[in-house]
PDB file of C-alpha atoms in Angstrom:
ATOM      1  CA  UNK A  25     118.831  77.631 104.957  1.00  0.00           C
ATOM      2  CA  UNK A  26     122.151  77.237 107.397  1.00  0.00           C
ATOM      3  CA  UNK A  27     125.593  78.929 105.485  1.00  0.00           C
ATOM      4  CA  UNK A  28     128.220  76.934 105.122  1.00  0.00           C
ATOM      5  CA  UNK A  29     130.760  76.577 108.041  1.00  0.00           C
ATOM      6  CA  UNK A  30     134.462  75.749 108.351  1.00  0.00           C
ATOM      7  CA  UNK A  31     134.692  72.742 110.409  1.00  0.00           C
ATOM      8  CA  UNK A  32     138.502  71.686 111.070  1.00  0.00           C
ATOM      9  CA  UNK A  33     139.567  68.336 111.064  1.00  0.00           C
ATOM     10  CA  UNK A  34     141.352  67.029 114.895  1.00  0.00           C
ATOM     11  CA  UNK A  35     143.991  63.831 115.163  1.00  0.00           C
ATOM     12  CA  UNK A  36     145.806  62.047 112.370  1.00  0.00           C
ATOM     13  CA  UNK A  37     144.578  62.876 108.763  1.00  0.00           C
ATOM     14  CA  UNK A  38     144.321  59.523 106.362  1.00  0.00           C
ATOM     15  CA  UNK A  39     144.645  60.726 103.196  1.00  0.00           C
ATOM     16  CA  UNK A  40     144.153  57.371 100.449  1.00  0.00           C
ATOM     17  CA  UNK A  41     146.487  57.681  97.414  1.00  0.00           C
ATOM     18  CA  UNK A  42     143.359  56.107  95.516  1.00  0.00           C
ATOM     19  CA  UNK A  43     140.999  58.398  95.845  1.00  0.00           C
ATOM     20  CA  UNK A  44     139.750  59.178  92.286  1.00  0.00           C
ATOM     21  CA  UNK A  45     139.019  57.319  88.818  1.00  0.00           C
ATOM     22  CA  UNK A  46     142.189  55.879  87.554  1.00  0.00           C
ATOM     23  CA  UNK A  47     145.885  55.355  88.332  1.00  0.00           C
ATOM     24  CA  UNK A  48     146.685  55.742  92.646  1.00  0.00           C
ATOM     25  CA  UNK A  49     148.976  58.440  92.798  1.00  0.00           C
ATOM     26  CA  UNK A  50     152.576  57.902  94.018  1.00  0.00           C
ATOM     27  CA  UNK A  51     153.191  59.105  97.363  1.00  0.00           C
ATOM     28  CA  UNK A  52     155.997  62.317  97.357  1.00  0.00           C
ATOM     29  CA  UNK A  53     156.418  62.185 101.097  1.00  0.00           C
ATOM     30  CA  UNK A  54     158.646  60.239 103.537  1.00  0.00           C
ATOM     31  CA  UNK A  55     157.859  59.153 107.364  1.00  0.00           C
ATOM     32  CA  UNK A  56     159.131  62.471 109.570  1.00  0.00           C
ATOM     33  CA  UNK A  57     158.418  64.930 106.984  1.00  0.00           C
ATOM     34  CA  UNK A  58     156.745  67.941 107.763  1.00  0.00           C
ATOM     35  CA  UNK A  59     154.356  68.901 105.469  1.00  0.00           C
ATOM     36  CA  UNK A  60     152.334  71.959 105.054  1.00  0.00           C
ATOM     37  CA  UNK A  61     148.444  72.879 103.957  1.00  0.00           C
ATOM     38  CA  UNK A  62     148.246  72.860 100.296  1.00  0.00           C
ATOM     39  CA  UNK A  63     151.250  70.842  99.899  1.00  0.00           C
ATOM     40  CA  UNK A  64     151.351  67.999  97.382  1.00  0.00           C
ATOM     41  CA  UNK A  65     152.008  64.805  99.207  1.00  0.00           C
ATOM     42  CA  UNK A  66     151.201  62.114  95.915  1.00  0.00           C
ATOM     43  CA  UNK A  67     152.011  62.524  92.237  1.00  0.00           C
ATOM     44  CA  UNK A  68     149.423  61.544  89.782  1.00  0.00           C
ATOM     45  CA  UNK A  69     150.460  58.427  88.418  1.00  0.00           C
ATOM     46  CA  UNK A  70     149.297  58.710  84.895  1.00  0.00           C
ATOM     47  CA  UNK A  71     147.033  60.187  82.281  1.00  0.00           C
ATOM     48  CA  UNK A  72     144.017  59.536  83.869  1.00  0.00           C
ATOM     49  CA  UNK A  73     145.125  59.887  87.830  1.00  0.00           C
ATOM     50  CA  UNK A  74     145.551  62.840  90.182  1.00  0.00           C
ATOM     51  CA  UNK A  75     147.710  64.204  92.835  1.00  0.00           C
ATOM     52  CA  UNK A  76     147.079  64.551  96.467  1.00  0.00           C
ATOM     53  CA  UNK A  77     147.565  67.401  98.563  1.00  0.00           C
ATOM     54  CA  UNK A  78     147.778  67.926 102.611  1.00  0.00           C
ATOM     55  CA  UNK A  79     144.227  69.658 103.802  1.00  0.00           C
ATOM     56  CA  UNK A  80     146.718  70.416 107.545  1.00  0.00           C
ATOM     57  CA  UNK A  81     150.101  71.387 108.474  1.00  0.00           C
ATOM     58  CA  UNK A  82     151.977  68.670 110.642  1.00  0.00           C
ATOM     59  CA  UNK A  83     153.723  65.144 110.542  1.00  0.00           C
ATOM     60  CA  UNK A  84     153.760  62.185 108.098  1.00  0.00           C
ATOM     61  CA  UNK A  85     153.134  59.609 110.976  1.00  0.00           C
ATOM     62  CA  UNK A  86     153.068  56.463 108.117  1.00  0.00           C
ATOM     63  CA  UNK A  87     152.362  55.711 104.813  1.00  0.00           C
ATOM     64  CA  UNK A  88     150.690  52.256 105.142  1.00  0.00           C
ATOM     65  CA  UNK A  89     147.260  50.216 103.719  1.00  0.00           C
ATOM     66  CA  UNK A  90     144.242  51.559 105.739  1.00  0.00           C
ATOM     67  CA  UNK A  91     140.915  50.889 104.946  1.00  0.00           C
ATOM     68  CA  UNK A  92     138.837  53.258 103.065  1.00  0.00           C
ATOM     69  CA  UNK A  93     134.699  53.182 102.135  1.00  0.00           C
ATOM     70  CA  UNK A  94     134.378  50.443  99.551  1.00  0.00           C
ATOM     71  CA  UNK A  95     136.106  48.456 102.311  1.00  0.00           C
ATOM     72  CA  UNK A  96     139.328  47.930 100.225  1.00  0.00           C
ATOM     73  CA  UNK A  97     142.396  48.053 101.641  1.00  0.00           C
ATOM     74  CA  UNK A  98     144.587  50.935 100.217  1.00  0.00           C
ATOM     75  CA  UNK A  99     147.945  52.598 100.362  1.00  0.00           C
ATOM     76  CA  UNK A 100     147.495  55.725 102.423  1.00  0.00           C
ATOM     77  CA  UNK A 101     149.475  58.876 103.893  1.00  0.00           C
ATOM     78  CA  UNK A 102     148.395  59.465 107.483  1.00  0.00           C
ATOM     79  CA  UNK A 103     149.977  63.197 108.830  1.00  0.00           C
ATOM     80  CA  UNK A 104     149.625  63.787 112.038  1.00  0.00           C
ATOM     81  CA  UNK A 105     147.465  66.792 111.989  1.00  0.00           C
ATOM     82  CA  UNK A 106     150.025  69.595 114.391  1.00  0.00           C
ATOM     83  CA  UNK A 107     146.139  72.161 114.498  1.00  0.00           C
ATOM     84  CA  UNK A 108     148.146  75.095 113.309  1.00  0.00           C
ATOM     85  CA  UNK A 109     147.116  74.947 109.158  1.00  0.00           C
ATOM     86  CA  UNK A 110     150.324  76.411 108.511  1.00  0.00           C
ATOM     87  CA  UNK A 111     149.768  76.663 104.249  1.00  0.00           C
ATOM     88  CA  UNK A 112     151.794  76.802 101.419  1.00  0.00           C
ATOM     89  CA  UNK A 113     152.114  79.381  99.119  1.00  0.00           C
ATOM     90  CA  UNK A 114     150.017  79.701  95.810  1.00  0.00           C
ATOM     91  CA  UNK A 115     150.991  81.581  92.559  1.00  0.00           C
ATOM     92  CA  UNK A 116     147.835  83.385  91.975  1.00  0.00           C
ATOM     93  CA  UNK A 117     147.231  84.279  87.768  1.00  0.00           C
ATOM     94  CA  UNK A 118     147.242  87.743  87.033  1.00  0.00           C
ATOM     95  CA  UNK A 119     145.739  87.399  84.037  1.00  0.00           C
ATOM     96  CA  UNK A 120     143.410  83.949  82.863  1.00  0.00           C
ATOM     97  CA  UNK A 121     143.011  85.130  79.304  1.00  0.00           C
ATOM     98  CA  UNK A 122     146.552  84.942  78.484  1.00  0.00           C
ATOM     99  CA  UNK A 123     146.288  81.483  78.920  1.00  0.00           C
ATOM    100  CA  UNK A 124     146.570  79.038  76.482  1.00  0.00           C
ATOM    101  CA  UNK A 125     143.967  75.958  76.451  1.00  0.00           C
ATOM    102  CA  UNK A 126     147.093  73.578  77.765  1.00  0.00           C
ATOM    103  CA  UNK A 127     148.169  75.695  80.638  1.00  0.00           C
ATOM    104  CA  UNK A 128     144.660  76.135  81.589  1.00  0.00           C
ATOM    105  CA  UNK A 129     144.182  72.213  81.282  1.00  0.00           C
ATOM    106  CA  UNK A 130     147.970  71.889  83.089  1.00  0.00           C
ATOM    107  CA  UNK A 131     146.771  73.969  86.130  1.00  0.00           C
ATOM    108  CA  UNK A 132     143.478  72.290  86.702  1.00  0.00           C
ATOM    109  CA  UNK A 133     145.282  68.593  86.348  1.00  0.00           C
ATOM    110  CA  UNK A 134     148.078  70.041  88.432  1.00  0.00           C
ATOM    111  CA  UNK A 135     145.774  71.009  90.692  1.00  0.00           C
ATOM    112  CA  UNK A 136     144.469  67.657  91.762  1.00  0.00           C
ATOM    113  CA  UNK A 137     140.895  68.371  90.760  1.00  0.00           C
ATOM    114  CA  UNK A 138     138.474  66.383  90.587  1.00  0.00           C
ATOM    115  CA  UNK A 139     134.731  65.503  89.909  1.00  0.00           C
ATOM    116  CA  UNK A 140     133.251  66.630  93.176  1.00  0.00           C
ATOM    117  CA  UNK A 141     129.596  64.846  92.404  1.00  0.00           C
ATOM    118  CA  UNK A 142     130.890  61.941  93.700  1.00  0.00           C
ATOM    119  CA  UNK A 143     132.712  60.068  90.872  1.00  0.00           C
ATOM    120  CA  UNK A 144     136.043  61.298  91.164  1.00  0.00           C
ATOM    121  CA  UNK A 145     137.141  61.566  87.499  1.00  0.00           C
ATOM    122  CA  UNK A 146     139.821  63.595  86.936  1.00  0.00           C
ATOM    123  CA  UNK A 147     138.585  66.832  85.169  1.00  0.00           C
ATOM    124  CA  UNK A 148     141.543  67.724  83.315  1.00  0.00           C
ATOM    125  CA  UNK A 149     140.798  64.330  80.629  1.00  0.00           C
ATOM    126  CA  UNK A 150     137.195  65.518  81.611  1.00  0.00           C
ATOM    127  CA  UNK A 151     138.592  69.260  79.481  1.00  0.00           C
ATOM    128  CA  UNK A 152     140.460  67.547  76.888  1.00  0.00           C
ATOM    129  CA  UNK A 153     138.232  65.717  74.612  1.00  0.00           C
ATOM    130  CA  UNK A 154     136.749  67.044  70.653  1.00  0.00           C
ATOM    131  CA  UNK A 155     135.379  70.223  70.833  1.00  0.00           C
ATOM    132  CA  UNK A 156     132.031  69.459  72.876  1.00  0.00           C
ATOM    133  CA  UNK A 157     129.431  71.828  71.996  1.00  0.00           C
ATOM    134  CA  UNK A 158     127.682  72.336  75.018  1.00  0.00           C
ATOM    135  CA  UNK A 159     129.156  72.738  78.791  1.00  0.00           C
ATOM    136  CA  UNK A 160     126.938  72.025  81.296  1.00  0.00           C
ATOM    137  CA  UNK A 161     127.424  72.984  84.969  1.00  0.00           C
ATOM    138  CA  UNK A 162     125.548  70.223  87.017  1.00  0.00           C
ATOM    139  CA  UNK A 163     123.439  72.602  89.659  1.00  0.00           C
ATOM    140  CA  UNK A 164     120.661  70.311  89.739  1.00  0.00           C
ATOM    141  CA  UNK A 165     121.400  68.556  93.189  1.00  0.00           C
ATOM    142  CA  UNK A 166     118.099  66.348  92.730  1.00  0.00           C
ATOM    143  CA  UNK A 167     118.919  63.851  96.250  1.00  0.00           C
ATOM    144  CA  UNK A 168     115.946  65.721  98.608  1.00  0.00           C
ATOM    145  CA  UNK A 169     118.741  66.141 101.692  1.00  0.00           C
ATOM    146  CA  UNK A 170     121.870  67.185  99.541  1.00  0.00           C
ATOM    147  CA  UNK A 171     122.257  71.059 100.032  1.00  0.00           C
ATOM    148  CA  UNK A 172     126.284  71.728  99.379  1.00  0.00           C
ATOM    149  CA  UNK A 173     125.789  72.907  95.693  1.00  0.00           C
ATOM    150  CA  UNK A 174     122.370  74.571  96.713  1.00  0.00           C
ATOM    151  CA  UNK A 175     124.830  76.560  99.287  1.00  0.00           C
ATOM    152  CA  UNK A 176     127.986  77.295  97.192  1.00  0.00           C
ATOM    153  CA  UNK A 177     125.122  78.452  94.306  1.00  0.00           C
ATOM    154  CA  UNK A 178     123.865  81.060  96.568  1.00  0.00           C
ATOM    155  CA  UNK A 179     127.463  81.434  98.658  1.00  0.00           C
ATOM    156  CA  UNK A 180     130.156  81.729  95.802  1.00  0.00           C
ATOM    157  CA  UNK A 181     127.938  82.297  92.507  1.00  0.00           C
ATOM    158  CA  UNK A 182     130.977  84.347  91.347  1.00  0.00           C
ATOM    159  CA  UNK A 183     133.555  81.568  91.630  1.00  0.00           C
ATOM    160  CA  UNK A 184     130.956  79.324  89.850  1.00  0.00           C
ATOM    161  CA  UNK A 185     130.483  82.299  86.774  1.00  0.00           C
ATOM    162  CA  UNK A 186     134.196  82.627  86.636  1.00  0.00           C
ATOM    163  CA  UNK A 187     135.362  79.062  86.357  1.00  0.00           C
ATOM    164  CA  UNK A 188     132.402  78.522  83.562  1.00  0.00           C
ATOM    165  CA  UNK A 189     134.412  81.013  81.787  1.00  0.00           C
ATOM    166  CA  UNK A 190     137.871  79.546  82.354  1.00  0.00           C
ATOM    167  CA  UNK A 191     136.487  76.189  81.234  1.00  0.00           C
ATOM    168  CA  UNK A 192     134.549  77.864  77.879  1.00  0.00           C
ATOM    169  CA  UNK A 193     138.426  79.526  77.139  1.00  0.00           C
ATOM    170  CA  UNK A 194     139.171  75.838  76.171  1.00  0.00           C
ATOM    171  CA  UNK A 195     136.352  75.921  74.077  1.00  0.00           C
ATOM    172  CA  UNK A 196     135.968  78.488  71.416  1.00  0.00           C
ATOM    173  CA  UNK A 197     132.690  77.260  69.931  1.00  0.00           C
ATOM    174  CA  UNK A 198     131.442  75.835  73.224  1.00  0.00           C
ATOM    175  CA  UNK A 199     128.278  77.482  75.387  1.00  0.00           C
ATOM    176  CA  UNK A 200     128.738  77.277  79.188  1.00  0.00           C
ATOM    177  CA  UNK A 201     124.662  75.901  80.674  1.00  0.00           C
ATOM    178  CA  UNK A 202     123.898  76.024  83.865  1.00  0.00           C
ATOM    179  CA  UNK A 203     120.998  73.342  84.682  1.00  0.00           C
ATOM    180  CA  UNK A 204     119.383  74.331  87.961  1.00  0.00           C
ATOM    181  CA  UNK A 205     116.078  72.601  89.280  1.00  0.00           C
ATOM    182  CA  UNK A 206     113.008  74.744  89.505  1.00  0.00           C
ATOM    183  CA  UNK A 207     112.702  74.460  93.378  1.00  0.00           C
ATOM    184  CA  UNK A 208     115.567  76.896  93.674  1.00  0.00           C
ATOM    185  CA  UNK A 209     114.736  79.645  92.305  1.00  0.00           C
ATOM    186  CA  UNK A 210     117.523  82.267  94.458  1.00  0.00           C
ATOM    187  CA  UNK A 211     119.828  80.250  92.278  1.00  0.00           C
ATOM    188  CA  UNK A 212     118.444  80.799  89.538  1.00  0.00           C
ATOM    189  CA  UNK A 213     117.781  84.345  89.696  1.00  0.00           C
ATOM    190  CA  UNK A 214     121.330  85.192  90.980  1.00  0.00           C
ATOM    191  CA  UNK A 215     123.016  82.620  88.348  1.00  0.00           C
ATOM    192  CA  UNK A 216     120.665  84.755  85.434  1.00  0.00           C
ATOM    193  CA  UNK A 217     121.722  88.052  87.090  1.00  0.00           C
ATOM    194  CA  UNK A 218     125.514  87.043  86.762  1.00  0.00           C
ATOM    195  CA  UNK A 219     125.262  85.694  83.277  1.00  0.00           C
ATOM    196  CA  UNK A 220     123.254  88.431  81.611  1.00  0.00           C
ATOM    197  CA  UNK A 221     125.716  90.313  80.211  1.00  0.00           C
ATOM    198  CA  UNK A 222     127.552  86.933  78.991  1.00  0.00           C
ATOM    199  CA  UNK A 223     126.690  85.503  75.690  1.00  0.00           C
ATOM    200  CA  UNK A 224     128.184  82.410  75.871  1.00  0.00           C
ATOM    201  CA  UNK A 225     126.304  81.298  79.437  1.00  0.00           C
ATOM    202  CA  UNK A 226     122.737  80.542  79.718  1.00  0.00           C
ATOM    203  CA  UNK A 227     120.828  79.821  82.845  1.00  0.00           C
ATOM    204  CA  UNK A 228     118.071  76.391  82.166  1.00  0.00           C
ATOM    205  CA  UNK A 229     116.018  75.721  85.073  1.00  0.00           C
ATOM    206  CA  UNK A 230     114.990  71.711  85.019  1.00  0.00           C
ATOM    207  CA  UNK A 231     111.840  69.921  86.228  1.00  0.00           C
ATOM    208  CA  UNK A 232     112.349  69.220  89.891  1.00  0.00           C
ATOM    209  CA  UNK A 233     112.389  65.111  89.866  1.00  0.00           C
ATOM    210  CA  UNK A 234     114.926  62.865  90.714  1.00  0.00           C
ATOM    211  CA  UNK A 235     117.346  61.658  89.606  1.00  0.00           C
ATOM    212  CA  UNK A 236     117.198  64.717  87.428  1.00  0.00           C
ATOM    213  CA  UNK A 237     121.267  65.468  88.576  1.00  0.00           C
ATOM    214  CA  UNK A 238     122.092  62.476  86.580  1.00  0.00           C
ATOM    215  CA  UNK A 239     124.512  62.955  84.094  1.00  0.00           C
ATOM    216  CA  UNK A 240     122.689  61.105  81.248  1.00  0.00           C
ATOM    217  CA  UNK A 241     119.266  62.879  82.557  1.00  0.00           C
ATOM    218  CA  UNK A 242     120.668  66.394  82.945  1.00  0.00           C
ATOM    219  CA  UNK A 243     121.997  66.098  79.144  1.00  0.00           C
ATOM    220  CA  UNK A 244     118.490  64.821  77.731  1.00  0.00           C
ATOM    221  CA  UNK A 245     116.571  67.203  80.206  1.00  0.00           C
ATOM    222  CA  UNK A 246     119.079  70.504  78.467  1.00  0.00           C
ATOM    223  CA  UNK A 247     119.670  69.004  75.150  1.00  0.00           C
ATOM    224  CA  UNK A 248     117.468  66.593  74.829  1.00  0.00           C
ATOM    225  CA  UNK A 249     119.773  63.946  73.669  1.00  0.00           C
ATOM    226  CA  UNK A 250     118.999  60.601  74.588  1.00  0.00           C
ATOM    227  CA  UNK A 251     123.067  58.789  75.520  1.00  0.00           C
ATOM    228  CA  UNK A 252     122.541  55.136  76.129  1.00  0.00           C
ATOM    229  CA  UNK A 253     124.533  53.325  78.561  1.00  0.00           C
ATOM    230  CA  UNK A 254     127.632  52.357  75.830  1.00  0.00           C
ATOM    231  CA  UNK A 255     127.693  56.280  75.441  1.00  0.00           C
ATOM    232  CA  UNK A 256     129.473  58.865  77.350  1.00  0.00           C
ATOM    233  CA  UNK A 257     128.716  62.195  76.670  1.00  0.00           C
ATOM    234  CA  UNK A 258     131.301  63.769  74.998  1.00  0.00           C
ATOM    235  CA  UNK A 259     129.489  61.537  72.201  1.00  0.00           C
ATOM    236  CA  UNK A 260     126.128  63.870  72.699  1.00  0.00           C
ATOM    237  CA  UNK A 261     129.008  66.499  72.470  1.00  0.00           C
ATOM    238  CA  UNK A 262     128.781  67.494  76.433  1.00  0.00           C
ATOM    239  CA  UNK A 263     131.134  68.113  79.011  1.00  0.00           C
ATOM    240  CA  UNK A 264     128.931  68.217  82.812  1.00  0.00           C
ATOM    241  CA  UNK A 265     130.813  68.874  85.797  1.00  0.00           C
ATOM    242  CA  UNK A 266     129.454  68.987  89.305  1.00  0.00           C
ATOM    243  CA  UNK A 267     129.193  72.991  90.761  1.00  0.00           C
ATOM    244  CA  UNK A 268     131.878  72.081  93.313  1.00  0.00           C
ATOM    245  CA  UNK A 269     134.329  71.304  90.214  1.00  0.00           C
ATOM    246  CA  UNK A 270     133.459  74.460  88.650  1.00  0.00           C
ATOM    247  CA  UNK A 271     134.381  76.472  91.782  1.00  0.00           C
ATOM    248  CA  UNK A 272     137.983  73.950  92.406  1.00  0.00           C
ATOM    249  CA  UNK A 273     138.486  74.888  88.400  1.00  0.00           C
ATOM    250  CA  UNK A 274     138.064  78.556  89.266  1.00  0.00           C
ATOM    251  CA  UNK A 275     140.776  78.072  92.551  1.00  0.00           C
ATOM    252  CA  UNK A 276     142.822  76.081  90.262  1.00  0.00           C
ATOM    253  CA  UNK A 277     143.172  78.304  87.662  1.00  0.00           C
ATOM    254  CA  UNK A 278     143.002  81.742  89.701  1.00  0.00           C
ATOM    255  CA  UNK A 279     144.134  81.532  93.167  1.00  0.00           C
ATOM    256  CA  UNK A 280     146.582  78.934  92.116  1.00  0.00           C
ATOM    257  CA  UNK A 281     145.072  77.122  95.081  1.00  0.00           C
ATOM    258  CA  UNK A 282     144.710  72.799  94.749  1.00  0.00           C
ATOM    259  CA  UNK A 283     142.108  70.577  95.942  1.00  0.00           C
TER     260      UNK A 283
END
């Protein structure tokens, strides 16, 4: 029941160039460079890759291998945080409806949006398949102690719905579904209220159980289609994106703000 609060990092910040599925990013800064918060510091290293942005302002202290959570040594950009959080300039979009599908996907790619449910799969790749039938926003959050997505739904539901609207602009025939576990009636009510005039969106209350938020279980619960381990969501005509990812799409396209 606690609202989200911003916690600002202190000390050196270490940015591994491989923090997404796919090819590592390539550093575009050098030791001694001054960087701003929201400035690109590494370029995508291929189609299945993602650029990386600084979350603080400061000075590049080193580019060197550092150990990451899985135990590997990964080339990393180390930034000495100046504590000032001076931000780069972002260019908002005046009229999102005027953007082509390619422009939307490019904005998502350029902003470094990756799957924020944990997998870190570059979102622009997910949004480049054949025509899916359903775009499912994974609002299940079935891990008993996690509440980040729950708070996002309560505090930023407008951005979540706006993000879904942008994704639906890429796919002419797709429906947008918000799959929410039924132990979150407040989120269900809020999203139903915001989508009542959106013919292409619906809220799908789900049974509260583990692992309801797993991609395959979610697709089964929402569409009643079985997916075996050799198949991808696209094989079932679905694209599944986490709550935070959909909000990041909104921020990337509307605000011009990277991750």
